[in-house]
């Protein structure tokens, strides 16, 4: 079972495989704490790159796919000041409670983006016995519980047609990325 996110290809190469995934550094910002209850839902906004929520400690968490840079060894990142500014401005534009706070922290997470931005989940024809679950392309939190259950059923030999569209061979065979 290979489910190592952005590090999946590092492991795959040890058995002579390579998946059509690229690593992206996605940026987050944390603000100073505002009064609790300033924002209840998680907010996004049409035509804005924004995901905005308030944590229990009052801090706002800002994201939305703003890029940092993956550093050369593929294990770390560098923040992009322009992404911090852009993300902060988007949040301030729709919620004035953010604008009265300070930016306290910023960081990136490394994410495996598949070539078609659809996860690679299931057995790999070119290596009998190998199951992958990677390339979640920015949506892994939301679908992880369902994927976990479905994949467990599939491994136990049950038919799981819901996973057909995620089968790695759809893209691996086309791109010949597995050598
Ligand atoms: C900033 C940011 C915001 C996001 N926001 C959202 C969101 O709002 N909603 C959403 O649905 N998704 C979101 N995502 C995407 C989501 O986080 C990922 O899709 C998801 O975490 C991918 O899960 P994964 O298990 O494939 O990889 P990961 O969560 O990266 O887990 C891979 C694991 O493999 C381990 N590993 C690596 N190498 C080895 C090894 N050699 N041996 C053993 N273990 C190893 C790592 O330590 C890690 O624990 C966001 C991602 C980022 C970066």
mmCIF file of C-alpha atoms and ligand atoms in Angstrom:
data_model
loop_
_atom_site.group_PDB
_atom_site.id
_atom_site.type_symbol
_atom_site.label_atom_id
_atom_site.label_comp_id
_atom_site.label_asym_id
_atom_site.label_seq_id
_atom_site.Cartn_x
_atom_site.Cartn_y
_atom_site.Cartn_z
ATOM 1 C CA UNK A 1 0.000 0.000 0.000
ATOM 2 C CA UNK A 2 1.582 3.264 -1.098
ATOM 3 C CA UNK A 3 -0.066 6.329 0.435
ATOM 4 C CA UNK A 4 2.798 8.702 1.131
ATOM 5 C CA UNK A 5 1.297 11.876 -0.327
ATOM 6 C CA UNK A 6 3.899 14.197 -1.798
ATOM 7 C CA UNK A 7 6.555 11.605 -0.992
ATOM 8 C CA UNK A 8 4.889 8.794 -2.947
ATOM 9 C CA UNK A 9 7.243 8.983 -5.908
ATOM 10 C CA UNK A 10 10.270 8.860 -3.627
ATOM 11 C CA UNK A 11 9.062 5.443 -2.483
ATOM 12 C CA UNK A 12 7.840 4.361 -5.907
ATOM 13 C CA UNK A 13 11.259 4.817 -7.489
ATOM 14 C CA UNK A 14 12.710 2.288 -5.049
ATOM 15 C CA UNK A 15 10.720 -0.387 -6.900
ATOM 16 C CA UNK A 16 11.227 1.124 -10.340
ATOM 17 C CA UNK A 17 7.939 3.008 -10.616
ATOM 18 C CA UNK A 18 7.016 6.633 -11.125
ATOM 19 C CA UNK A 19 3.554 8.147 -10.895
ATOM 20 C CA UNK A 20 2.254 11.138 -12.838
ATOM 21 C CA UNK A 21 2.163 13.401 -9.819
ATOM 22 C CA UNK A 22 3.890 16.691 -9.128
ATOM 23 C CA UNK A 23 4.502 18.234 -5.728
ATOM 24 C CA UNK A 24 3.083 21.663 -4.942
ATOM 25 C CA UNK A 25 3.578 23.785 -1.823
ATOM 26 C CA UNK A 26 0.236 25.238 -0.723
ATOM 27 C CA UNK A 27 0.323 28.128 1.690
ATOM 28 C CA UNK A 28 -1.616 28.867 4.890
ATOM 29 C CA UNK A 29 -1.694 31.939 7.174
ATOM 30 C CA UNK A 30 -2.718 32.193 10.824
ATOM 31 C CA UNK A 31 -3.839 35.531 12.283
ATOM 32 C CA UNK A 32 -3.778 36.844 15.829
ATOM 33 C CA UNK A 33 -6.914 35.890 17.783
ATOM 34 C CA UNK A 34 -10.167 37.771 17.262
ATOM 35 C CA UNK A 35 -13.169 37.454 19.582
ATOM 36 C CA UNK A 36 -14.572 33.950 19.358
ATOM 37 C CA UNK A 37 -17.633 33.670 17.132
ATOM 38 C CA UNK A 38 -16.527 36.395 14.693
ATOM 39 C CA UNK A 39 -16.926 33.803 11.936
ATOM 40 C CA UNK A 40 -18.882 30.557 12.208
ATOM 41 C CA UNK A 41 -18.830 28.816 8.778
ATOM 42 C CA UNK A 42 -15.841 28.080 6.597
ATOM 43 C CA UNK A 43 -15.975 30.764 3.939
ATOM 44 C CA UNK A 44 -14.973 30.651 0.318
ATOM 45 C CA UNK A 45 -15.862 33.224 -2.317
ATOM 46 C CA UNK A 46 -16.622 33.044 -6.008
ATOM 47 C CA UNK A 47 -13.761 34.437 -8.119
ATOM 48 C CA UNK A 48 -11.545 34.777 -5.045
ATOM 49 C CA UNK A 49 -8.801 32.313 -4.075
ATOM 50 C CA UNK A 50 -9.880 31.973 -0.492
ATOM 51 C CA UNK A 51 -10.662 29.511 2.254
ATOM 52 C CA UNK A 52 -11.276 31.289 5.574
ATOM 53 C CA UNK A 53 -12.235 29.888 8.957
ATOM 54 C CA UNK A 54 -11.945 30.818 12.613
ATOM 55 C CA UNK A 55 -10.369 28.352 15.037
ATOM 56 C CA UNK A 56 -11.613 27.783 18.573
ATOM 57 C CA UNK A 57 -8.790 29.964 19.909
ATOM 58 C CA UNK A 58 -10.095 32.899 17.844
ATOM 59 C CA UNK A 59 -7.343 32.885 15.235
ATOM 60 C CA UNK A 60 -8.308 33.000 11.568
ATOM 61 C CA UNK A 61 -6.854 30.396 9.222
ATOM 62 C CA UNK A 62 -6.468 31.599 5.652
ATOM 63 C CA UNK A 63 -5.783 29.397 2.645
ATOM 64 C CA UNK A 64 -7.263 28.757 -0.750
ATOM 65 C CA UNK A 65 -4.460 27.335 -2.841
ATOM 66 C CA UNK A 66 -1.949 30.184 -2.774
ATOM 67 C CA UNK A 67 1.418 28.780 -3.854
ATOM 68 C CA UNK A 68 4.740 28.700 -2.095
ATOM 69 C CA UNK A 69 7.800 27.122 -3.687
ATOM 70 C CA UNK A 70 8.921 23.547 -3.207
ATOM 71 C CA UNK A 71 12.609 23.673 -2.421
ATOM 72 C CA UNK A 72 15.011 21.720 -4.483
ATOM 73 C CA UNK A 73 15.252 18.530 -2.457
ATOM 74 C CA UNK A 74 11.457 18.210 -2.537
ATOM 75 C CA UNK A 75 11.183 17.960 1.239
ATOM 76 C CA UNK A 76 10.552 21.571 2.140
ATOM 77 C CA UNK A 77 9.246 24.901 0.918
ATOM 78 C CA UNK A 78 9.852 28.609 0.717
ATOM 79 C CA UNK A 79 7.011 31.035 1.387
ATOM 80 C CA UNK A 80 6.084 33.519 -1.339
ATOM 81 C CA UNK A 81 5.545 37.004 0.094
ATOM 82 C CA UNK A 82 3.206 37.841 -2.813
ATOM 83 C CA UNK A 83 1.012 34.857 -1.893
ATOM 84 C CA UNK A 84 0.860 35.983 1.724
ATOM 85 C CA UNK A 85 -0.197 39.479 0.659
ATOM 86 C CA UNK A 86 -2.683 38.207 -1.894
ATOM 87 C CA UNK A 87 -4.322 35.709 0.453
ATOM 88 C CA UNK A 88 -4.518 38.233 3.286
ATOM 89 C CA UNK A 89 -6.051 40.875 1.030
ATOM 90 C CA UNK A 90 -8.707 38.458 -0.221
ATOM 91 C CA UNK A 91 -9.752 37.661 3.353
ATOM 92 C CA UNK A 92 -9.765 41.300 4.458
ATOM 93 C CA UNK A 93 -11.899 42.201 1.439
ATOM 94 C CA UNK A 94 -14.755 39.996 2.572
ATOM 95 C CA UNK A 95 -14.399 40.045 6.387
ATOM 96 C CA UNK A 96 -13.339 43.245 8.128
ATOM 97 C CA UNK A 97 -12.651 41.323 11.367
ATOM 98 C CA UNK A 98 -9.580 39.854 9.650
ATOM 99 C CA UNK A 99 -8.213 43.283 8.738
ATOM 100 C CA UNK A 100 -7.960 44.289 12.396
ATOM 101 C CA UNK A 101 -5.699 41.309 13.173
ATOM 102 C CA UNK A 102 -1.990 40.690 12.654
ATOM 103 C CA UNK A 103 -0.500 37.893 10.588
ATOM 104 C CA UNK A 104 1.136 35.641 13.176
ATOM 105 C CA UNK A 105 2.325 32.683 11.141
ATOM 106 C CA UNK A 106 2.510 31.327 7.625
ATOM 107 C CA UNK A 107 3.564 27.924 6.331
ATOM 108 C CA UNK A 108 3.088 25.508 3.466
ATOM 109 C CA UNK A 109 2.025 21.897 3.189
ATOM 110 C CA UNK A 110 3.376 19.713 0.407
ATOM 111 C CA UNK A 111 0.639 18.198 -1.715
ATOM 112 C CA UNK A 112 0.699 15.514 -4.422
ATOM 113 C CA UNK A 113 -1.137 16.832 -7.484
ATOM 114 C CA UNK A 114 -1.994 14.211 -10.091
ATOM 115 C CA UNK A 115 -1.598 14.987 -13.778
ATOM 116 C CA UNK A 116 -5.393 15.292 -14.206
ATOM 117 C CA UNK A 117 -6.023 16.587 -10.661
ATOM 118 C CA UNK A 118 -7.981 13.433 -9.811
ATOM 119 C CA UNK A 119 -6.607 11.081 -7.126
ATOM 120 C CA UNK A 120 -4.899 7.810 -8.005
ATOM 121 C CA UNK A 121 -6.612 5.146 -5.901
ATOM 122 C CA UNK A 122 -6.539 1.384 -6.383
ATOM 123 C CA UNK A 123 -4.395 -1.443 -7.710
ATOM 124 C CA UNK A 124 -1.673 -0.827 -10.271
ATOM 125 C CA UNK A 125 -1.743 -3.251 -13.161
ATOM 126 C CA UNK A 126 1.979 -3.045 -13.814
ATOM 127 C CA UNK A 127 2.875 -4.228 -10.317
ATOM 128 C CA UNK A 128 0.702 -7.013 -8.967
ATOM 129 C CA UNK A 129 -0.139 -6.560 -5.301
ATOM 130 C CA UNK A 130 0.575 -2.826 -5.135
ATOM 131 C CA UNK A 131 -2.308 -0.566 -4.112
ATOM 132 C CA UNK A 132 -1.886 3.212 -4.239
ATOM 133 C CA UNK A 133 -3.828 6.084 -2.728
ATOM 134 C CA UNK A 134 -2.113 9.304 -3.658
ATOM 135 C CA UNK A 135 -2.392 12.427 -5.792
ATOM 136 C CA UNK A 136 -5.271 13.892 -3.791
ATOM 137 C CA UNK A 137 -4.710 17.236 -5.519
ATOM 138 C CA UNK A 138 -5.885 19.502 -2.723
ATOM 139 C CA UNK A 139 -8.992 17.557 -1.733
ATOM 140 C CA UNK A 140 -7.742 14.722 0.447
ATOM 141 C CA UNK A 141 -9.250 15.864 3.761
ATOM 142 C CA UNK A 142 -12.752 15.977 2.387
ATOM 143 C CA UNK A 143 -12.732 12.583 0.740
ATOM 144 C CA UNK A 144 -10.332 10.609 2.964
ATOM 145 C CA UNK A 145 -13.020 8.901 5.117
ATOM 146 C CA UNK A 146 -14.936 7.662 2.080
ATOM 147 C CA UNK A 147 -11.766 6.661 0.237
ATOM 148 C CA UNK A 148 -10.506 4.723 3.261
ATOM 149 C CA UNK A 149 -13.715 2.752 3.575
ATOM 150 C CA UNK A 150 -13.992 2.092 -0.146
ATOM 151 C CA UNK A 151 -10.375 1.012 -0.474
ATOM 152 C CA UNK A 152 -10.649 -1.349 2.510
ATOM 153 C CA UNK A 153 -13.669 -2.974 0.838
ATOM 154 C CA UNK A 154 -11.809 -3.256 -2.458
ATOM 155 C CA UNK A 155 -8.775 -4.843 -0.802
ATOM 156 C CA UNK A 156 -11.148 -7.320 0.889
ATOM 157 C CA UNK A 157 -12.314 -8.352 -2.583
ATOM 158 C CA UNK A 158 -15.657 -6.579 -2.696
ATOM 159 C CA UNK A 159 -16.742 -4.783 -5.875
ATOM 160 C CA UNK A 160 -16.416 -1.031 -5.440
ATOM 161 C CA UNK A 161 -17.488 0.600 -8.717
ATOM 162 C CA UNK A 162 -17.232 4.044 -7.063
ATOM 163 C CA UNK A 163 -13.441 3.725 -7.307
ATOM 164 C CA UNK A 164 -13.357 2.897 -11.026
ATOM 165 C CA UNK A 165 -12.837 6.506 -12.089
ATOM 166 C CA UNK A 166 -9.899 6.867 -9.713
ATOM 167 C CA UNK A 167 -8.021 3.769 -10.875
ATOM 168 C CA UNK A 168 -4.374 4.718 -11.437
ATOM 169 C CA UNK A 169 -4.182 2.816 -14.722
ATOM 170 C CA UNK A 170 -6.421 5.428 -16.425
ATOM 171 C CA UNK A 171 -3.582 7.865 -16.454
ATOM 172 C CA UNK A 172 -0.565 5.712 -15.852
ATOM 173 C CA UNK A 173 -1.101 3.659 -19.000
ATOM 174 C CA UNK A 174 -1.800 6.759 -21.106
ATOM 175 C CA UNK A 175 1.200 8.694 -19.909
ATOM 176 C CA UNK A 176 3.427 5.607 -19.645
ATOM 177 C CA UNK A 177 4.648 7.180 -16.432
ATOM 178 C CA UNK A 178 5.281 3.819 -14.827
ATOM 179 C CA UNK A 179 8.411 2.336 -16.324
HETATM 180 C C1 LIG B 1 -2.294 24.007 2.918
HETATM 181 C C2 LIG B 1 -3.220 22.903 2.535
HETATM 182 C C3 LIG B 1 -4.579 23.054 2.688
HETATM 183 C C4 LIG B 1 -5.443 22.020 2.361
HETATM 184 N N1 LIG B 1 -6.771 22.198 2.537
HETATM 185 C C5 LIG B 1 -7.608 21.191 2.233
HETATM 186 C C6 LIG B 1 -9.005 21.335 2.438
HETATM 187 O O1 LIG B 1 -9.485 22.365 2.889
HETATM 188 N N2 LIG B 1 -9.811 20.309 2.102
HETATM 189 C C7 LIG B 1 -9.315 19.143 1.586
HETATM 190 O O2 LIG B 1 -10.093 18.234 1.309
HETATM 191 N N3 LIG B 1 -7.989 18.978 1.398
HETATM 192 C C8 LIG B 1 -7.140 19.965 1.708
HETATM 193 N N4 LIG B 1 -5.813 19.818 1.501
HETATM 194 C C9 LIG B 1 -5.336 18.588 0.897
HETATM 195 C C10 LIG B 1 -5.117 17.487 1.923
HETATM 196 O O3 LIG B 1 -4.337 17.959 2.994
HETATM 197 C C11 LIG B 1 -4.375 16.345 1.235
HETATM 198 O O4 LIG B 1 -5.030 16.005 0.024
HETATM 199 C C12 LIG B 1 -4.279 15.125 2.092
HETATM 200 O O5 LIG B 1 -3.639 15.421 3.308
HETATM 201 C C13 LIG B 1 -3.496 14.053 1.354
HETATM 202 O O6 LIG B 1 -3.481 12.926 2.165
HETATM 203 P P1 LIG B 1 -2.392 11.821 1.957
HETATM 204 O O7 LIG B 1 -2.632 10.823 3.039
HETATM 205 O O8 LIG B 1 -2.375 11.367 0.535
HETATM 206 O O9 LIG B 1 -0.990 12.559 2.161
HETATM 207 P P2 LIG B 1 -0.404 13.208 3.488
HETATM 208 O O10 LIG B 1 -1.472 13.780 4.335
HETATM 209 O O11 LIG B 1 0.721 14.085 3.018
HETATM 210 O O12 LIG B 1 0.177 11.957 4.256
HETATM 211 C C14 LIG B 1 1.264 11.224 3.750
HETATM 212 C C15 LIG B 1 1.921 10.559 4.932
HETATM 213 O O13 LIG B 1 2.940 9.677 4.474
HETATM 214 C C16 LIG B 1 4.027 9.784 5.357
HETATM 215 N N5 LIG B 1 5.230 9.289 4.706
HETATM 216 C C17 LIG B 1 5.968 9.908 3.750
HETATM 217 N N6 LIG B 1 7.019 9.138 3.410
HETATM 218 C C18 LIG B 1 6.943 8.010 4.163
HETATM 219 C C19 LIG B 1 7.741 6.833 4.284
HETATM 220 N N7 LIG B 1 8.851 6.672 3.540
HETATM 221 N N8 LIG B 1 7.361 5.902 5.149
HETATM 222 C C20 LIG B 1 6.242 6.061 5.915
HETATM 223 N N9 LIG B 1 5.453 7.154 5.847
HETATM 224 C C21 LIG B 1 5.798 8.113 4.982
HETATM 225 C C22 LIG B 1 4.079 11.265 5.711
HETATM 226 O O14 LIG B 1 4.793 11.478 6.895
HETATM 227 C C23 LIG B 1 2.597 11.571 5.868
HETATM 228 O O15 LIG B 1 2.154 11.341 7.191
HETATM 229 C C24 LIG B 1 -4.924 20.819 1.833
HETATM 230 C C25 LIG B 1 -3.552 20.672 1.654
HETATM 231 C C26 LIG B 1 -2.698 21.693 2.010
HETATM 232 C C27 LIG B 1 -1.216 21.497 1.809
#
